[in-house]
Structures are given as C-alpha cells and as structure tokens.
C-alpha cells in the first residue's frame, strides 16, 4: 500500500505555472477584435443626475461606443440581493449603471468602449454630466434619526432583526456584574491582489464570460435572472483568480454591463479595474457599531449577553449585504455557556459603497465583540482573562453541545488548545515580565492578548440556508472519472482562487482510489466543464466540496467492484480493494483500477446495470456546520511615549479537525492572522464629510508589508468534525476571526494601568497615544 | 511615435510606442508577456517588478521609452533551460504563494535583495521586501523561502 496522502505536506501542484508567469488571470486573456471598457464614475456621494451627454466621446480616435445609464435602462435589471434574512428587509432598486441618481462616490454613470484602454480613458474626459447635489448620509446613528436626509425614498432603515434565547431580563436582574461597552468595527477594503477583471465574448447567440470571481456558478444564474439573457446561452469561466477574501463573492455592475455591452456591440469586451477604482467600488467589509452588555456572577460566570448592532449596508443591498452582520447572530455567545442571549441588529443605508462578505463575514465582528468584553469582565473581577474564559467555556466532556443560540457544536477541546498555546507562548513568564515593567514604570509596556474563538463555517446545510431565507442552498458537487489509461480527472464545483484545491483534492482522490497523487488532475471554474457547483466562500471548500469528491470516488470504487466481480466471476462481496486493485478475497486473482477503467471504456463485457466508463459523481450537503476553534495569544510592546505598538510574539493553536495538507492549513492560518492583525493595527476605509473616499490607493489604505508583521508560531490540536467522513473543518477564515481581538486585547492589557479600557481600531500610534493622553497622566 | 529597441527575456524587440505607454503595458499588451501582472496604480504593491539592466524595477513606474536600449528580465525569463530559478524553487518548497498574483514581483524583489546581501537575516528580508505586498501568506513562508533561496544560491555560487 502506498503512503497515505491525506495528512501529508504535499507541495502544491498549482505552483508551477504561478511561479513561472504562465498564468491565466482574466486581464491576461484576449480575443480577436477585443474592445476595452472604461467606466465614468460618480464624484458625488449623493446626487440626482439631470443631464448626461456622451456624444463628445463618440467621435474620438479609437472609440467604438459610449453609453450612459439611460442606454441600459430598459435591459439592465436590478442587481440581486440573494439573502434578505430579516423578514422586513427593504431591497431598493440597484441599477448596474446609475440612471436618475447616484448614491455613492464611484457609482458607474457612463462608459466608453474603445480599441485600447488608453483611448478609452481619454474619451471618458469628453463625457459631460450635470449633477444636482443631495446631502450625503454617512453616520449610522444620525441616519436613523427622523430628520435625516434619506438615501432611498423608503428611508434609511434596511431591516431590523432580533433573536432572543432564554430570559434576558432575569439574567441581568440583580446581576452582581454588568459590563456595558460599545465597540466599533471599522470599514475595511478587502484588497485581493488581483484587481477585478471581466471579459465577455459572444457569437451572436451564446455568451462566454471570463471573470475574476469566486462564484462562476452563482454568477451565471444571477446574470440570467438580472438581464433575461437565457441561462442556457451563458457560460461563465473563472480562470486563475488572484485572491478574493469575499470581495469576489459578488454579482457586480461591471459583470452585468460587460454582458450587455457584448450583446449591444456583438464584439468581445474587457474591463479591468485600476486599484483606486477597486477601492471605491469593490464591496467593503465590516462597519458595525456594537453595543454589548454582559451580566455575570461575582465568580465570573456569565449569566447573559445582550448585543445591539448597527450595521452599515452602504447605499444598496448587494448579493449578501444584509446577511453578513446576521451571521454573527449565533456567534456572539461563542464558546461560552450562558442562561440568556439577545441579539438585535439594524441595517442602515448610507451614501457609501455597499458592504458585503469580507474574510469571516459577520463572525470576526462577533468574535471581536465577545472576546473584547470577556477581557473587560476579567479586568472588572481582577481575574486572569484565561481563567474567566475557562470558567465559562464548554468543557471537552460536554460535546456535542447545543449553545444558547441553538447551534450544536459537534466537537472541540478548548482546554487542550489553551494549554498548548500557553505553553508555547510562555504565558506565565510573560505575565511576570509584564508585572515587572509595570512596577518599574517602563515607558514600553507589555500587553498580553487572549482570543479563544470558535466559528461556524463550511457554509452549507441547505436546510439551514432555507430556513433563514437565503436564495440558495449550500450543497457542493464533485465528479470523478477514471480515464481509459488509468489516470484520474476530478471535477469540482468549488472554485479556487489561491486555496490549493488541486493539491488537496488530488490527495483525497489518490487515497480513495489507490492511485498516485501525480495521476490526478482537477478541473474547475468553468460552468461548461464543472456544471454543478456553489463555489468558494465561508470556508466551505474542503468540508463540502472535498467531501463531494470523496463520495464520488467511493461511487467509482463501487462501480469498479461490480465490474471486477463480473470479470473475475465472483460476488462483489468477495472483492476486496487495496492499493488500487480489486482482488478476490483469499486469492491472487485481481483486476487493477486501470484494467477496469479500460474494460469500462471498451464496454465489451459489462455486467447488467453497469454503464460504460468508470466514472461517477456526488453532491454533499452536510447536516451541520463545522466549528473550528483555537486559542490565539498575542504579546505586544506599547511605547507609551509614542503610541507605537510592536507585536513581540504571536502564538496560534488551532483545531481544524483532521488535516488533509498541513502546509496548506498553516498557510491559511498565517494569511488569516495577518488580515486580522491588519484590521487591529492598520486598515480603515475613511470617508470625508462629503462622502468622498479618502483611502483610494495603497498609499492611503495601509496594507501591512512584511516589515509590519512578525512571524507567527503555529500548532494544532485535533478534534475531528463529526459532520463529515474525513473529520475536517474549515480553516480559511479562522485566523482572521481569531486574531483581531487577540491584538486589541493585548494593547488594552498593556494600557490598563493607565485607565484605558478601549482603543478604537485601527490602533494607530496616534490613537494609542491619544487614549493615553486622556487618562495616562492620572497614573 | 518614438521607436524603441528593448530586449525582453533575451529577445530583442523594436516597437513604436506612445511616449505615455508604461513598460508594464508594453510587456503585457504588446509583447504578450502577461507573466508580469499589475496590482495597483501607485507603485505600492510591487506585483509588476521586473529586472531592468539587472536591478529590480516596478514596471508600472517606468515608461516604455525609458526602457529603450535596455535589458528587461521578467518572471518568464528567469529560469534557465526550462529549470526553475533557485528562488522559484524555494517559493514552491516553502509554500510561499497561495493565489500567486504577487509572486512574480516578490520573486524578482527577493533576487534583487540578495544582490545587496547574499545571506540576509529575517529582519533584512522583511525590510527588503517592504515594497511588495502579499495578501495571502502573511509573509511567513515568503521570508522562509527567501532564506532558503539565498542558501541555495550561495551554494550554487560556491560550487565550482
């Protein structure tokens, strides 16, 4: 028997072409007669459009066409919101190109199609637009006041959602400790390294769209629904896609408009955004104000939790906009037992870019809120923050455990992860150093931040989606064909954009079929090649898509077993499978998978009910989410004189169940932590008082470089998931969900002797210094 | 329109270019050298880094006319005889890429970094790569890959 592939740190099959520049990013692609599209975008946050004149652009060199919103008005439809979870959700009309008015800076108002992008850019200058300015609506609290200007005629309230579990009033009544805090989740810009790009070609009857998207399958359905172009004439391809982090989980105005332009002009068109265009118009993430109240007993036991969120939708509801904050509804209670929990969220329209999924989508926000306030509880009770968590978390012997919010966590071991993390971190030694620095009045103080997170991921159970008013389910599809030469093609409906599906799926198929890792190829990302799928987001690829591949392999094995029994003249029950061969038990008589694949290909001698070709397919729709968890510990040095924060060490012990490829898992955790740290320390989308985005470039929006981040120390515990046969859990978002509160808790921990109990993110030197300035003098 | 002569990955090209044409657009749209991607428009991200006369340059910040008479090496011209360059191999071994979009520029910047310091410390690597952004890896494995690449390149130099 060959070495088991699942669990091996296989180097990635994807790397070779990425390392040598043989890439197929959408912007690399061309077609004969390709035209280039550029969009003119609103410089106003809120205005009526009184006049658009594109005629000046039309005669310019290289210009093939120029259009305004009016030219698309009859055919462009309204962009979809697929998950209005709250029953009262208001979904305003969302035209791909603005027709009568604009509601955020960057909204497309006209376009030019030209023979090259330089000519198209030149021609944008010749378009004339008259705007009648309307007041910008930027502040969520003010937007909800009765006298606020309205973003939409229906008002600024998108929805109200409430869920209550247990008797909240009783939990807070006479509670010895009540902590009441307000936290701000700043607005973020995802910044996948590959800018968005769309190419659409047509032969007059059918349309092929290449797009830098996470969701070719969903995009195809939605394009048909929005534009009325028949679904069976559409093919969507996501070629190489350079990162997404949720930002390419969208049906964008530009995708719809490129399809309509290809139809209008009968020629291939391509649009590729610049980074500054992207910062304006790729959906943003986060942006919540969280009011959190926690009631506890004097010994630190949590009695109840009350969460009230204001969530900034931006100007419209994009694909999942209103659902994102509500993914927190079942997550604020996290790993803790409590008697009562109330969650309320109001979605608010503002004249800003719509928000939507960004790595973690609702769960980082919830984890931040609860992990921050657990530290506040510890501080109030003068207790170690790990001890207060230990007194409240679900103990290992209590799994499976149904939480106050109604989720059933199948497995976990918070004790083991925390013990391992504290040992690696040198927790007690760092606490001793912290005490020493405090005693000495060291200007550089040490802070220790704790985050014992869990999350619900592997976004799947279709029934759960259905009962929460989502427009789609969460199954995933895989198919497997053993080719006549014995090589294997796997087709997956889960579309990668950097994760390493090809490598991981090869490992799964190699084990399941007893074939070499090298003999497996994986096809994806094209609705004509992988017609069934629901794509990649919510850390769902392995736990849903990988399992679908495994199940398809099992079906192939069953078929091969029946064929082998027929050819070897025995009962299928007498066939045993080992190392890629089907053997009559207790004999030397066998058929290899390759021999059976050839026999299934020729079809010369097939048993009754066995069809030609050795292939099969399967969908998987699990009963439950997966619940990765872990303990992240962060030590920061804070210079109290300058406000500068330096991460001195960071330890993450994560439990993602069984691991298919430890190299890939560690990579996901590394990158996830970095993005969470970036929220804590560096990143914020800033609008000015008129609603202009100030952070349109990478010079203004601070993405961390290698020099801004430390190395991360990683380890794992392993509590297999019980909701899938491999025991795997999601890992793509875990690091981001965990790390933000670990860093901010560390900063606040360093500054607590100065009377500081919060620093608003991003915790820039100025903000830290100002937090100290108000209180530090009292020390 | 100015005519320029530029050598890219060992092949000499003669092109008539608009004075405003960026080198990266010459590479990608005229010469088919799409291995060099564009990640931003303010020269912050470094995805488009190439070697210009042996030194790293962000090709979005160089006009094509400025490359006249000069030698450009892109990620596509890096390996010799179909083999990966030791730095490319090190990125593969250390899992230093995920989506791979920043990788061409990161590899070029890493090689350039070693011209100044053939045996860089972790800190030197982190500061040396400050002009190249990656959104996937958190840089941990990139730093490891550069150290590994440096060791392998050092050995290659020392081996007769």
Tab-separated table of N, CA and C in Angstrom, chain A residues 20 35 40 65 83 87 102 128 144 168 317 348 373 379 419 556 579 633 699 745:
chain	number	residue	atom	x	y	z
A	20	UNK	N	6.116	30.752	-12.751
A	20	UNK	CA	6.831	31.000	-13.997
A	20	UNK	C	6.082	31.975	-14.899
A	35	UNK	N	-12.385	44.664	-27.478
A	35	UNK	CA	-12.549	46.078	-27.143
A	35	UNK	C	-12.403	46.268	-25.633
A	40	UNK	N	-17.058	55.747	-16.376
A	40	UNK	CA	-17.012	57.039	-15.694
A	40	UNK	C	-17.782	56.868	-14.393
A	65	UNK	N	-17.869	53.054	-28.977
A	65	UNK	CA	-19.191	53.388	-28.444
A	65	UNK	C	-19.042	54.078	-27.099
A	83	UNK	N	-29.910	37.243	-0.121
A	83	UNK	CA	-30.119	36.736	1.235
A	83	UNK	C	-30.693	37.817	2.155
A	87	UNK	N	-37.253	39.406	7.827
A	87	UNK	CA	-38.490	39.396	7.042
A	87	UNK	C	-38.840	40.776	6.490
A	102	UNK	N	-27.268	59.108	-8.152
A	102	UNK	CA	-26.166	58.315	-7.597
A	102	UNK	C	-26.226	58.352	-6.078
A	128	UNK	N	-20.002	64.601	-20.564
A	128	UNK	CA	-20.492	65.678	-19.705
A	128	UNK	C	-21.672	65.188	-18.874
A	144	UNK	N	-30.512	57.236	11.234
A	144	UNK	CA	-31.757	56.673	11.759
A	144	UNK	C	-32.640	57.717	12.436
A	168	UNK	N	-33.604	37.063	29.171
A	168	UNK	CA	-32.513	38.039	29.262
A	168	UNK	C	-32.707	38.954	30.475
A	317	UNK	N	-28.276	47.056	-1.215
A	317	UNK	CA	-28.034	45.706	-0.723
A	317	UNK	C	-27.438	44.890	-1.863
A	348	UNK	N	-28.481	49.697	8.144
A	348	UNK	CA	-28.652	51.122	7.863
A	348	UNK	C	-28.089	51.463	6.484
A	373	UNK	N	-15.160	41.808	25.354
A	373	UNK	CA	-15.896	42.042	26.595
A	373	UNK	C	-15.562	40.977	27.645
A	379	UNK	N	-11.056	41.980	33.735
A	379	UNK	CA	-10.452	43.157	34.362
A	379	UNK	C	-11.305	43.632	35.535
A	419	UNK	N	-4.072	25.030	26.736
A	419	UNK	CA	-2.869	24.540	27.433
A	419	UNK	C	-1.661	24.566	26.501
A	556	UNK	N	-17.283	5.474	-7.561
A	556	UNK	CA	-16.450	4.888	-8.620
A	556	UNK	C	-15.918	3.532	-8.163
A	579	UNK	N	-4.790	-0.804	-2.510
A	579	UNK	CA	-3.716	-0.244	-3.345
A	579	UNK	C	-4.100	-0.206	-4.822
A	633	UNK	N	-2.770	33.788	21.239
A	633	UNK	CA	-2.167	34.635	22.266
A	633	UNK	C	-1.202	35.597	21.594
A	699	UNK	N	-1.417	53.774	-1.112
A	699	UNK	CA	-0.628	54.740	-0.355
A	699	UNK	C	-1.436	55.287	0.822
A	745	UNK	N	-6.922	43.165	22.490
A	745	UNK	CA	-6.870	42.811	23.918
A	745	UNK	C	-5.466	43.010	24.485
